[in-house]
XYZ file of C-alpha atoms in Angstrom:
612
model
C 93.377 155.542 -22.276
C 95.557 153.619 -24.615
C 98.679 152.707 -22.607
C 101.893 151.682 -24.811
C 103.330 149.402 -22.514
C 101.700 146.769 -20.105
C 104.090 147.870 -17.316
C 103.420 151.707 -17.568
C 100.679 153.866 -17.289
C 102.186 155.868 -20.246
C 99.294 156.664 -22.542
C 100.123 156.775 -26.487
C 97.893 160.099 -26.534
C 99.998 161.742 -24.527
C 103.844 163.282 -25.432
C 106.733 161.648 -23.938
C 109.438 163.634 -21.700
C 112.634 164.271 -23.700
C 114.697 165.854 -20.780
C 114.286 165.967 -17.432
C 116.227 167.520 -14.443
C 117.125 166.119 -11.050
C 117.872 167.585 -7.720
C 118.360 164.938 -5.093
C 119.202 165.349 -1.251
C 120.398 162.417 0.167
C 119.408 161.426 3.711
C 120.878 158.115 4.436
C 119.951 158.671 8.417
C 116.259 158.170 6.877
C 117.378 155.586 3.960
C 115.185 158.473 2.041
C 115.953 160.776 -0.913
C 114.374 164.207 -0.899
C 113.964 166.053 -5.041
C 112.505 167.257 -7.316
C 112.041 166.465 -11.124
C 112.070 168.707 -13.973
C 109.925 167.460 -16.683
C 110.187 169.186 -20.497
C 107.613 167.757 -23.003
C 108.182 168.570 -26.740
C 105.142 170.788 -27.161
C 102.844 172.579 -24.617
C 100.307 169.880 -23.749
C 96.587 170.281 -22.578
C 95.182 167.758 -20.440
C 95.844 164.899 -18.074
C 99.132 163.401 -18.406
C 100.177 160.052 -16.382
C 103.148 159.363 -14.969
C 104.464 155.581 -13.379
C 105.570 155.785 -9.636
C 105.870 153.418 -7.003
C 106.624 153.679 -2.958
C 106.718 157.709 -3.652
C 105.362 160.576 -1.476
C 104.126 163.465 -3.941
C 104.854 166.810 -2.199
C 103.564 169.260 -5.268
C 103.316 169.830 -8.823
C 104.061 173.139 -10.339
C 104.918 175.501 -13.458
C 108.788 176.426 -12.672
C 108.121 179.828 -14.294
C 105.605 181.317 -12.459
C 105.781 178.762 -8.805
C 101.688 178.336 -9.302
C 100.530 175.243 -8.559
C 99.402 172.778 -10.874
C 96.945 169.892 -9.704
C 97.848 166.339 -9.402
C 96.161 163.062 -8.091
C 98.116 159.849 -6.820
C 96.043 157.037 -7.441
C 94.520 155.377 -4.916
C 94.960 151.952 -5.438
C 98.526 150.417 -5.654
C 99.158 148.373 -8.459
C 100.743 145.239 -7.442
C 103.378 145.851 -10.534
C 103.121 149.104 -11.892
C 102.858 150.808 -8.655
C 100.670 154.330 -8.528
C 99.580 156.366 -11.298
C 100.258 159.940 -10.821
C 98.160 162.385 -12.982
C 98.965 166.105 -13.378
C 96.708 168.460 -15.121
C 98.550 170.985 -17.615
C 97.106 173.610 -19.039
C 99.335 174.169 -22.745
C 102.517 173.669 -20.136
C 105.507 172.454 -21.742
C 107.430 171.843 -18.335
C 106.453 171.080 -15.060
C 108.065 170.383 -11.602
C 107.387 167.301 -9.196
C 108.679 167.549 -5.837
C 108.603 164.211 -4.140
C 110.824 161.949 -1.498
C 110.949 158.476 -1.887
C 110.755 155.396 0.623
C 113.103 153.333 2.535
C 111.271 150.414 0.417
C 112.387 151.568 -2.830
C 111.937 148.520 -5.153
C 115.266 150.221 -7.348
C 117.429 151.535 -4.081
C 119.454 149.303 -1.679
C 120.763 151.507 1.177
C 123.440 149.534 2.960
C 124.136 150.415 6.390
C 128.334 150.839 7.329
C 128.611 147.367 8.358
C 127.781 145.900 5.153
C 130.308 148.055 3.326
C 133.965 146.475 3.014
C 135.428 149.333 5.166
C 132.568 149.478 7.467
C 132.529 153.239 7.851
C 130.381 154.628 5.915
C 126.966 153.856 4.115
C 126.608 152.827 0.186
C 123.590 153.525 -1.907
C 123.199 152.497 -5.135
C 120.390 151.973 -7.889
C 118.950 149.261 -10.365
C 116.226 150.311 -12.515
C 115.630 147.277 -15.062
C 113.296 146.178 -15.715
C 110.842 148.876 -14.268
C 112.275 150.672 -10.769
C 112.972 153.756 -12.381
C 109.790 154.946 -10.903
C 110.260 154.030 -7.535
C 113.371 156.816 -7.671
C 111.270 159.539 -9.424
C 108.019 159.987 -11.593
C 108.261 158.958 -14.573
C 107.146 157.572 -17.723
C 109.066 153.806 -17.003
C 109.128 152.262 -20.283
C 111.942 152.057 -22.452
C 109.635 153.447 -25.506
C 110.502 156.684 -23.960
C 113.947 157.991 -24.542
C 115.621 161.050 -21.613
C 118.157 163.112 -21.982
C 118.866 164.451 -18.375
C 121.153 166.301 -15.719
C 121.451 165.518 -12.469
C 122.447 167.470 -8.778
C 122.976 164.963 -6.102
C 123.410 166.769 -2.572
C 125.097 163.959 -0.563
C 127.659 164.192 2.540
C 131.459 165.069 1.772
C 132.777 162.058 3.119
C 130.943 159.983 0.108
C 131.502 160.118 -3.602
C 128.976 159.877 -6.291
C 129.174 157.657 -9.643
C 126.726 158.279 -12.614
C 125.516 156.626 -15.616
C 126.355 160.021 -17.276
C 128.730 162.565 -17.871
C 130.421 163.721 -14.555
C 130.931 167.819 -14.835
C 131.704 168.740 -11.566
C 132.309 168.529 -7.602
C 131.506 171.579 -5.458
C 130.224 173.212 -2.585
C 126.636 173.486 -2.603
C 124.989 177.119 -3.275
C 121.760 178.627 -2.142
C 118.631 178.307 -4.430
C 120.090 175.654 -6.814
C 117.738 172.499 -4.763
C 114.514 173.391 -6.795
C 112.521 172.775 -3.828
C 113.889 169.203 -3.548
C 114.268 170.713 0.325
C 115.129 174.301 1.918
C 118.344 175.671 1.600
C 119.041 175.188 5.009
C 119.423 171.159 4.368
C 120.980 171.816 0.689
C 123.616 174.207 2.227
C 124.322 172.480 5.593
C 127.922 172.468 7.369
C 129.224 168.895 5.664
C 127.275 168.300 2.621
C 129.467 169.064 -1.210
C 127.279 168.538 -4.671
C 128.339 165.955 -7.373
C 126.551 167.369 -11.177
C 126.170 165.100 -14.111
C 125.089 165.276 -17.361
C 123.750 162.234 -19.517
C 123.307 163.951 -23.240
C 121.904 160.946 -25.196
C 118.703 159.994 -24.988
C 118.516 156.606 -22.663
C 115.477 154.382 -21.454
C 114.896 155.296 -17.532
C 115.674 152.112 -16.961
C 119.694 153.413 -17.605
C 118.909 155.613 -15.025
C 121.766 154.968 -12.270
C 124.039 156.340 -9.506
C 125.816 154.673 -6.773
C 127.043 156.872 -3.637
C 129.685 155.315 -1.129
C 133.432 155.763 0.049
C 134.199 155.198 -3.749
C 137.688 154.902 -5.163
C 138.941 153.850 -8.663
C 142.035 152.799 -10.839
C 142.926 153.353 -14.627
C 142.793 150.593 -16.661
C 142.506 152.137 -20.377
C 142.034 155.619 -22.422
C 137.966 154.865 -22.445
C 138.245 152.933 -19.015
C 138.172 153.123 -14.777
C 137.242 150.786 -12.668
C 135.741 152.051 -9.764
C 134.689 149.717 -6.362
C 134.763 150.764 -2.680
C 138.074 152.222 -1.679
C 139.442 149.173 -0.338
C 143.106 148.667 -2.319
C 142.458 144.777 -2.592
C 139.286 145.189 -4.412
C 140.539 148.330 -6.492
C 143.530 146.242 -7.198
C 141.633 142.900 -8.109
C 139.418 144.526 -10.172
C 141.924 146.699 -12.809
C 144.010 142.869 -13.405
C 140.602 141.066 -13.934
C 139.305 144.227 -16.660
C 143.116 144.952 -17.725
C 141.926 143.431 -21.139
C 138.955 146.073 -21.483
C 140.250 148.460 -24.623
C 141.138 145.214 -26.515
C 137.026 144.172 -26.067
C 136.133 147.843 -27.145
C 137.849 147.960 -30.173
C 136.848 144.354 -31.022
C 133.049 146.002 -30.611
C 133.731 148.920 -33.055
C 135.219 146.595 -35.228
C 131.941 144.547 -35.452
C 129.534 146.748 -34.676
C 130.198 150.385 -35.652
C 131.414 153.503 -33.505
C 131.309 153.127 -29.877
C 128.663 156.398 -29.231
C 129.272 156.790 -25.301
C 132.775 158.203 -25.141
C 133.300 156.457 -21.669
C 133.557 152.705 -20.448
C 133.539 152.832 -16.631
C 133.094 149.985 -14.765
C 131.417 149.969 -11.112
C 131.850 146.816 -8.489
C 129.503 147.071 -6.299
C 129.491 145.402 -2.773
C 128.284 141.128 -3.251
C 124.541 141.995 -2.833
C 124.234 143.922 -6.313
C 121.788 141.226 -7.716
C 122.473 140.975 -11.380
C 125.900 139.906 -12.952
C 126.160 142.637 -14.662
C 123.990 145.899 -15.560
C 124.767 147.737 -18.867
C 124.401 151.602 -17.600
C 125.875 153.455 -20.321
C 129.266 155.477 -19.578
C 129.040 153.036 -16.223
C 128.264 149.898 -15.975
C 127.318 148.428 -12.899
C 129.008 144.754 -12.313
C 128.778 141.903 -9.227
C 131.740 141.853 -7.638
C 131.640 137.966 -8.365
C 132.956 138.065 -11.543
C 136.557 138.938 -10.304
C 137.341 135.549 -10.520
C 141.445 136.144 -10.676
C 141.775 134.029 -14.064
C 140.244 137.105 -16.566
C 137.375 135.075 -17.446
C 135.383 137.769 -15.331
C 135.790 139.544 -18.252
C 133.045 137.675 -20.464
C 130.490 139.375 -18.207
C 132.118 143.178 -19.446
C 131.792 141.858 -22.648
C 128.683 140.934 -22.459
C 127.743 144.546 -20.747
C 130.106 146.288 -23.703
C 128.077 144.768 -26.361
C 124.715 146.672 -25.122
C 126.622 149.826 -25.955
C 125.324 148.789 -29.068
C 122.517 146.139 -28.841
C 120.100 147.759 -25.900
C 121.070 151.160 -25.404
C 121.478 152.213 -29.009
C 118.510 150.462 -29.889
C 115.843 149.629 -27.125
C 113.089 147.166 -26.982
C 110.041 149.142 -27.141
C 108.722 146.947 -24.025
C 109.640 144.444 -22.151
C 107.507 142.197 -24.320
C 110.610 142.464 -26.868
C 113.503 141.869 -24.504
C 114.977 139.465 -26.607
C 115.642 142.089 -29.218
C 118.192 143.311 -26.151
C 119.376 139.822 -24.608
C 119.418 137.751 -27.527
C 121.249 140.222 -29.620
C 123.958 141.300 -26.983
C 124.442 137.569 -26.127
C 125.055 137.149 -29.797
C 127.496 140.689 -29.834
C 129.461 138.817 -26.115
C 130.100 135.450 -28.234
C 131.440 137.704 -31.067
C 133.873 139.692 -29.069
C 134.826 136.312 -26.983
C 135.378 134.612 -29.712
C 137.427 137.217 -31.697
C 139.158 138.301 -27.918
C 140.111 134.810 -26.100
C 139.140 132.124 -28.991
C 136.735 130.054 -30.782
C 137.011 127.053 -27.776
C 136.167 130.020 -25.301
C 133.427 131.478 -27.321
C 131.884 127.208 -27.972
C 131.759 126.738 -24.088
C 129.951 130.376 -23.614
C 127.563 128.818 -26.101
C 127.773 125.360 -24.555
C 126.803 126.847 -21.132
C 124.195 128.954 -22.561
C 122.129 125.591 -24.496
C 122.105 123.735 -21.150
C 120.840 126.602 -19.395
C 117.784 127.386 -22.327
C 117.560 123.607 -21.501
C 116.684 124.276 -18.363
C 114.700 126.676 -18.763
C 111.953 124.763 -20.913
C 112.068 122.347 -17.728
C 111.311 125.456 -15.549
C 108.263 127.062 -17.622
C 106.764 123.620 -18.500
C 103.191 124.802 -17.001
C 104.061 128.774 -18.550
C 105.474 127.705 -21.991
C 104.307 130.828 -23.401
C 107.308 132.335 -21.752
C 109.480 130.490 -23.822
C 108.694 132.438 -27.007
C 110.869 135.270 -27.821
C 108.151 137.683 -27.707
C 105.708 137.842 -24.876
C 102.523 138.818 -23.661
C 103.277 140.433 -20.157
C 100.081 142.074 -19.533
C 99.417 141.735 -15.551
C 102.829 140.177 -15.327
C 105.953 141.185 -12.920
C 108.935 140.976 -15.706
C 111.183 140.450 -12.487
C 109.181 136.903 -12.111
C 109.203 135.747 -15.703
C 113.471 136.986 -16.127
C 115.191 133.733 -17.338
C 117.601 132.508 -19.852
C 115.243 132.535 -23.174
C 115.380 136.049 -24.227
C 119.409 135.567 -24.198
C 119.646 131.961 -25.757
C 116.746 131.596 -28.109
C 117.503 134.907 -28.728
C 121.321 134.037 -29.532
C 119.994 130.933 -31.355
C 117.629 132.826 -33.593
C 120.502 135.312 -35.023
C 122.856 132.130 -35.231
C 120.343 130.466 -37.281
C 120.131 133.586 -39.665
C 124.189 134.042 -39.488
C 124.379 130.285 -40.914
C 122.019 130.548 -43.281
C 123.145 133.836 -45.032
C 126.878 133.701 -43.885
C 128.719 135.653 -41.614
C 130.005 138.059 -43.519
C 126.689 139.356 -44.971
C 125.049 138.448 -41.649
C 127.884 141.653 -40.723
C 126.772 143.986 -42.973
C 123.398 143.597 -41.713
C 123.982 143.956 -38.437
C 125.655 147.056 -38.668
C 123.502 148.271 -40.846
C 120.177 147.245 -38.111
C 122.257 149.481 -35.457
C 122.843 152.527 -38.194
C 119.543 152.810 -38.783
C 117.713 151.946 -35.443
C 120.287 153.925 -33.386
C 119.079 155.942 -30.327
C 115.376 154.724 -30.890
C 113.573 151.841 -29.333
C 112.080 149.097 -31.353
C 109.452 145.857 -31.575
C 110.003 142.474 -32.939
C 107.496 143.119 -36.070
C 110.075 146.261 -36.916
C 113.351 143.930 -37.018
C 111.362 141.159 -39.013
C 110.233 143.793 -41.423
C 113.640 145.104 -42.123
C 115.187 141.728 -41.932
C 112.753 140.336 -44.304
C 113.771 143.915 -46.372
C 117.394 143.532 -46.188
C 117.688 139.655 -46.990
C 114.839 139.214 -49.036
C 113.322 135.584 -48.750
C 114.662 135.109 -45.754
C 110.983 133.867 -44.377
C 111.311 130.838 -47.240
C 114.531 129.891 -45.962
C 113.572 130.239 -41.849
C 110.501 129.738 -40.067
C 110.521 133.166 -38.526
C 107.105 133.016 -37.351
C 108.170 129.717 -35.524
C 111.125 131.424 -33.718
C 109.564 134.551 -32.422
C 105.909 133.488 -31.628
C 106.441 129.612 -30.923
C 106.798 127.766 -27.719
C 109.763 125.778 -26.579
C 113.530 125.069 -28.900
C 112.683 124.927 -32.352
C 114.371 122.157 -34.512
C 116.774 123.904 -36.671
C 118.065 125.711 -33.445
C 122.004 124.318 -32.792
C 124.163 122.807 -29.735
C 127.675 124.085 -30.582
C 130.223 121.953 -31.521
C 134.237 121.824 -30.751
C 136.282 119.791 -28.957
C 136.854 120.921 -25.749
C 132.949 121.297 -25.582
C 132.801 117.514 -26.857
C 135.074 116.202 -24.822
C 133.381 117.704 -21.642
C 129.890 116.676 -22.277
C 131.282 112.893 -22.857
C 133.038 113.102 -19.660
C 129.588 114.037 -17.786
C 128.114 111.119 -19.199
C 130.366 108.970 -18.043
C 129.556 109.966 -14.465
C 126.638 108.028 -14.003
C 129.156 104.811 -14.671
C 130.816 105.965 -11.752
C 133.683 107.211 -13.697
C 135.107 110.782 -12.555
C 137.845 112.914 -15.045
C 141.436 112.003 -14.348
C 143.126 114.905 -13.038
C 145.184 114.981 -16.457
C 141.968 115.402 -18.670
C 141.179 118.424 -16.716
C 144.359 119.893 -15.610
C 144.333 123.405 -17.996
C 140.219 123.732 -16.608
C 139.280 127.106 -15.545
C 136.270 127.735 -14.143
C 134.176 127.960 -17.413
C 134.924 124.008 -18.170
C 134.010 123.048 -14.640
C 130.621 124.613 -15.095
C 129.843 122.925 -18.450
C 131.009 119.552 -16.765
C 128.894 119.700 -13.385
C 125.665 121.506 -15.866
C 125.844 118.235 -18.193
C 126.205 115.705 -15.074
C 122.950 113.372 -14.268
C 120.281 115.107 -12.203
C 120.460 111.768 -10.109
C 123.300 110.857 -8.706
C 124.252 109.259 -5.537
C 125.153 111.087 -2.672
C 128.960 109.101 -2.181
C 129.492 110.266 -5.569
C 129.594 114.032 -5.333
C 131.227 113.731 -2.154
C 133.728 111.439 -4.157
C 133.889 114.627 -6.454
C 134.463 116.763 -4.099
C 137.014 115.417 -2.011
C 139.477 114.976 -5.182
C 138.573 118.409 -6.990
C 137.437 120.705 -3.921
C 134.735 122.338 -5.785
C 132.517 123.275 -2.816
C 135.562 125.611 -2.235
C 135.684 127.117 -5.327
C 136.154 131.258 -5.688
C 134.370 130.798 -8.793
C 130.591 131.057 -8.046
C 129.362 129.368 -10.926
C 131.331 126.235 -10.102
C 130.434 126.299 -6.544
C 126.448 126.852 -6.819
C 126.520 124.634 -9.729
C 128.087 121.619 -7.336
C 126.232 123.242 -4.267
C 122.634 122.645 -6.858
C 124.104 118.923 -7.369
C 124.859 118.530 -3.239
C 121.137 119.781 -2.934
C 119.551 117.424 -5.607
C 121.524 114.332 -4.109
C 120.376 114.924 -0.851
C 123.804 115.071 -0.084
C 123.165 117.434 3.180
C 127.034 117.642 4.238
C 127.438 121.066 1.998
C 124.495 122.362 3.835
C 126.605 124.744 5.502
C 128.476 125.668 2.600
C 124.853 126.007 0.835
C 124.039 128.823 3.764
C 126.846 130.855 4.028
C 126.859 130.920 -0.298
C 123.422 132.494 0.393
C 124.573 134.897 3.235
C 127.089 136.202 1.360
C 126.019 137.165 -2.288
C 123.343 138.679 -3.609
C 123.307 137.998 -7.404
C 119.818 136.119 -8.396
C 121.600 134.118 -10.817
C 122.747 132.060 -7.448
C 119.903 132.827 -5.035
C 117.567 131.517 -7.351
C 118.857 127.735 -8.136
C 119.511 127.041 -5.056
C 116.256 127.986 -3.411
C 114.523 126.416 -5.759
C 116.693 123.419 -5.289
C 116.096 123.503 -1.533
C 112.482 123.698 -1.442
C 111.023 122.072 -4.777
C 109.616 118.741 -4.715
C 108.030 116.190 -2.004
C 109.164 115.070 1.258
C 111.336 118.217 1.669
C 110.280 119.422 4.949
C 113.747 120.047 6.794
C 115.304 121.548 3.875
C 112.217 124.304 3.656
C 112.372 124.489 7.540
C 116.128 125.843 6.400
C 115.824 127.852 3.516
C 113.043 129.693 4.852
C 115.553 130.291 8.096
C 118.488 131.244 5.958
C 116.578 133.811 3.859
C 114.968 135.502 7.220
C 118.868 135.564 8.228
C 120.219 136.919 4.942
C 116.890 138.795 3.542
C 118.157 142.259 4.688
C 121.587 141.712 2.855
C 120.035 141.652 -0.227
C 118.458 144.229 -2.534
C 114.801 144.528 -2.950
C 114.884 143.191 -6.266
C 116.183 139.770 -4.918
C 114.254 139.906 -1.756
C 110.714 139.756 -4.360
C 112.305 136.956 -6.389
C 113.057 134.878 -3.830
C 109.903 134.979 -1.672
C 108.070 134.177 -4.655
C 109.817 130.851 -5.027
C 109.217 130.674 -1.148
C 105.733 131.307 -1.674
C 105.287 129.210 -4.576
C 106.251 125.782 -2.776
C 106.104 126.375 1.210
């Protein structure tokens, strides 16, 4: 067995699924989903094949055609990352069907109950796959080397709506013998229960895969665009002022980048425990409801999911070895589209924010470094444990070196050339340095590119921006330590982006009277923009200033998104002589565990785990 992927049990002898079909009953009573999956292989196949699953219950395997059974094994011993391998036997079968139910512990499903919903009358499901849950929803083969086209049947109950990553193509009554065994047509046909049918026609990674089911409205807010949220009018309405701006981004994108290849642009808030800022599911992408931040500057994150369009889910990093070749890329596309969208200034502090946080990263993996190179060895390693800022800022910083040193306008031509050709397949690091090194020949004489993708830490021709408003902030944070705080002229036109650079460049020791000081002229504990308030809550922590202590729990209690969970956890419990503030983080997450998604829940016993 060769696998292709050290999180899958793919093997490279075996074909790879290029369209599957899904029937899935929804039994939120259970927190379960009962289906089936149609898989289609390209040619009849003879032999074992593997598929990834994890947390799954394998009813039977059989040839659609005929209903004879075909047999399958579940391996016996769970994998503490890839899960269980399940192996069917074919015999020259081109297509196969997998009847299966998954589990209330779902590593890719968070089933919120009615009272964790805005409206608190119904329940919410919703999916995220990256980096490799895909296979905790159905079997699979849960590495972005393989490319799906699929459809999709979700039986769920009237009341609720369903939202796809894919083409929606109709809502209906359900019919008798359409649930491919997914469960009797008793269930599939009951009093109460309508069908939602989608169609995704491009081939996508399974980690695309996504749906979200809920009391789901939405609002227009372009030709390409809706946003879509719970149907609460506030959030609905909040929502279409902070994305208003979307079309502009699009065409911005097509400018740069070539044709936008996914027709739609949808955009999905999802309730505050959705643990990513953003997730880049194509016709729908998936978005924290913490980046309405009332200002627009929200929108950065939409950028930064609209530039995958092109960088990620046109072309694909083969594994997640290579996930810079995604990050680094679209961070490079976000700047681009800031930059040509709200300004150069906005586009420096983006940059600005993203150096101190590869910064801090190098601080973090000081005992790993060899997860500071832009392409990894992950074998035996949980890509949800090693997720930081590198693949997006070295990344960035490697394409910003090449855009300097062969000019922005040919470093344009290449890059749309790179997505013409790689489009709709997925790709390794030695297959961009070959056609870099192809397409700007000598390149390697002029850049170290061995250095940048294999080497350990920030290399030395890598760049802190430079503009004013960035200057003038980073100055200011020095000045902190002399006890001086900004006048509240020098920051009067700050939005939330400036705050963050500021409290990201203060000292990491500072004395407890002074962030109070701080705080009681610029009320930044109070902030509705996260990133200010977790970056002063991370200061409060560090200073052992324990007044915000309450502000530090219900911050935690409320959101879900690991980019805030994780700081200030860590913040609470690493280092010496810390024992009351472990005694309360490990309180607050046995309080707030069950608000967040599984995803999160891993992460943050792992820093738990790590230093209790």
């Amino acid at each position: 067995m060769a696998p292709i992927d050290p999180h899958s049990c793919t093997d490279s002898t075996h074909p790879l699924a290029t369209h599957i079909s899904l029937c899935l009953y929804f039994d939120f009573s259970a927190s379960t989903i009962h289906g089936s999956v149609l898989l289609s292989l390209p040619n009849p196949h003879h032999g074992p094949l593997s598929l990834d699953t994890r947390s799954l219950s394998i009813t039977s395997v059989i040839v659609p055609e005929t209903n004879t059974p075909l047999p399958f094994s579940l391996s016996t011993t769970v994998d503490p990352v890839k899960g269980q391998i399940l192996t069917v036997s074919l015999s020259n079968h081109s297509k196969f069907l997998i009847v299966f139910s998954t589990s209330p512990s779902s590593s890719a499903l968070q089933w919120l109950s009615p009272p964790q919903t805005f409206n608190k009358s119904f329940p919410f499901v919703y999916t995220q796959c990256q980096s490799i849950h895909a296979r905790s929803v159905f079997p699979c083969q849960d590495t972005p080397a393989a490319r799906i086209c699929y459809t999709a049947r979700l039986n769920i109950p009237r009341q609720l709506s369903a939202v796809m990553a894919a083409r929606h193509v109709e809502r209906r009554p359900p019919v008798p013998c359409e649930a491919a065994m997914s469960c009797d047509d008793s269930s599939w046909c009951a009093e109460g229960r309508v069908v939602e049918e989608f169609v995704m026609e491009q081939p996508v990674p399974p980690y695309l895969f996504a749906f979200a089911v809920g009391e789901i409205g939405c609002r227009e807010v372009g030709p390409r665009t809706r946003v879509y949220a719970e149907s609460v009018n506030a959030v609905l309405d909040a929502a279409a002022r902070e994305f208003a701006g979307t079309e502009d981004m699009i065409r911005v994108g097509e400018r740069l980048f070539g044709p936008y290849e996914w027709e739609r642009f949808d955009l999905l808030v999802l309730p505050p425990s959705f643990p990513y800022g953003g997730m880049e599911n194509p016709r729908m992408v998936f978005l924290t409801p913490t980046v309405i931040k009332g200002d627009a500057s929200g929108a950065q994150v939409v950028a930064h999911e609209l530039a995958h369009s092109w960088t990620g889910n046109l072309i694909t990093n083969m594994t997640n070895e290579h996930f810079w070749l995604n990050e680094g890329f679209t961070t490079y596309a976000e700047r681009r589209i800031v930059e040509a969208v709200q300004g150069e200034d906005r586009a420096a502090l983006n940059i600005g924010i993203g150096w101190r946080g590869l910064v801090e990263e190098m601080e973090r993996f000081k005992d790993n470094m060899e997860f500071t190179m832009l392409k990894t060895n992950q074998e035996g390693v949980d890509p949800d444990d090693v997720y930081s800022q590198v693949p997006y800022e070295k990344g960035f910083q490697f394409l910003w070196r090449i855009e300097r040193q062969i000019g922005r306008p040919a470093f344009d031509e290449f890059l749309k050339k790179y997505i013409a050709t790689f489009k709709f397949q997925s790709i390794d690091t030695d297959m961009f340095l070959n056609f870099l090194k192809m397409n700007v020949p000598g390149i390697e004489n002029e850049i170290d590119l061995k250095l940048w993708t294999e080497g350990t830490g920030i290399p030395p021709d890598a760049k802190e921006p430079v503009s004013n408003i960035y200057t003038k902030i980073v100055s200011l944070a020095n000045e902190f330590k002399f006890g001086r705080m900004p006048r509240e002229d020098e920051v009067a036109d700050w939005q939330g982006q400036e705050w963050e650079l500021y409290l990201e460049n203060l000292p990491k020791s500072v004395e407890a009277s002074q962030v109070s000081a701080l705080d009681a002229r610029y009320r930044l504990a109070e902030s509705k923009d996260y990133e200010v308030k977790v970056a002063f809550l991370q200061l409060a922590i560090s200073s052992g200033c324990r007044d915000y202590y309450s502000e530090v729990e219900k911050t935690l209690k409320e959101v879900g998104r690991m980019k805030y969970l994780r700081p200030l956890y860590t913040a609470l419990v690493q280092g010496s002589g810390k024992e009351e503030e472990k005694i309360f983080a490990k309180r607050v997450f046995s309080e707030a565990r069950n608000c967040y998604h599984p995803i999160a829940q891993g992460v943050v016993e792992s820093i738990l785990s790590k230093h209790l």
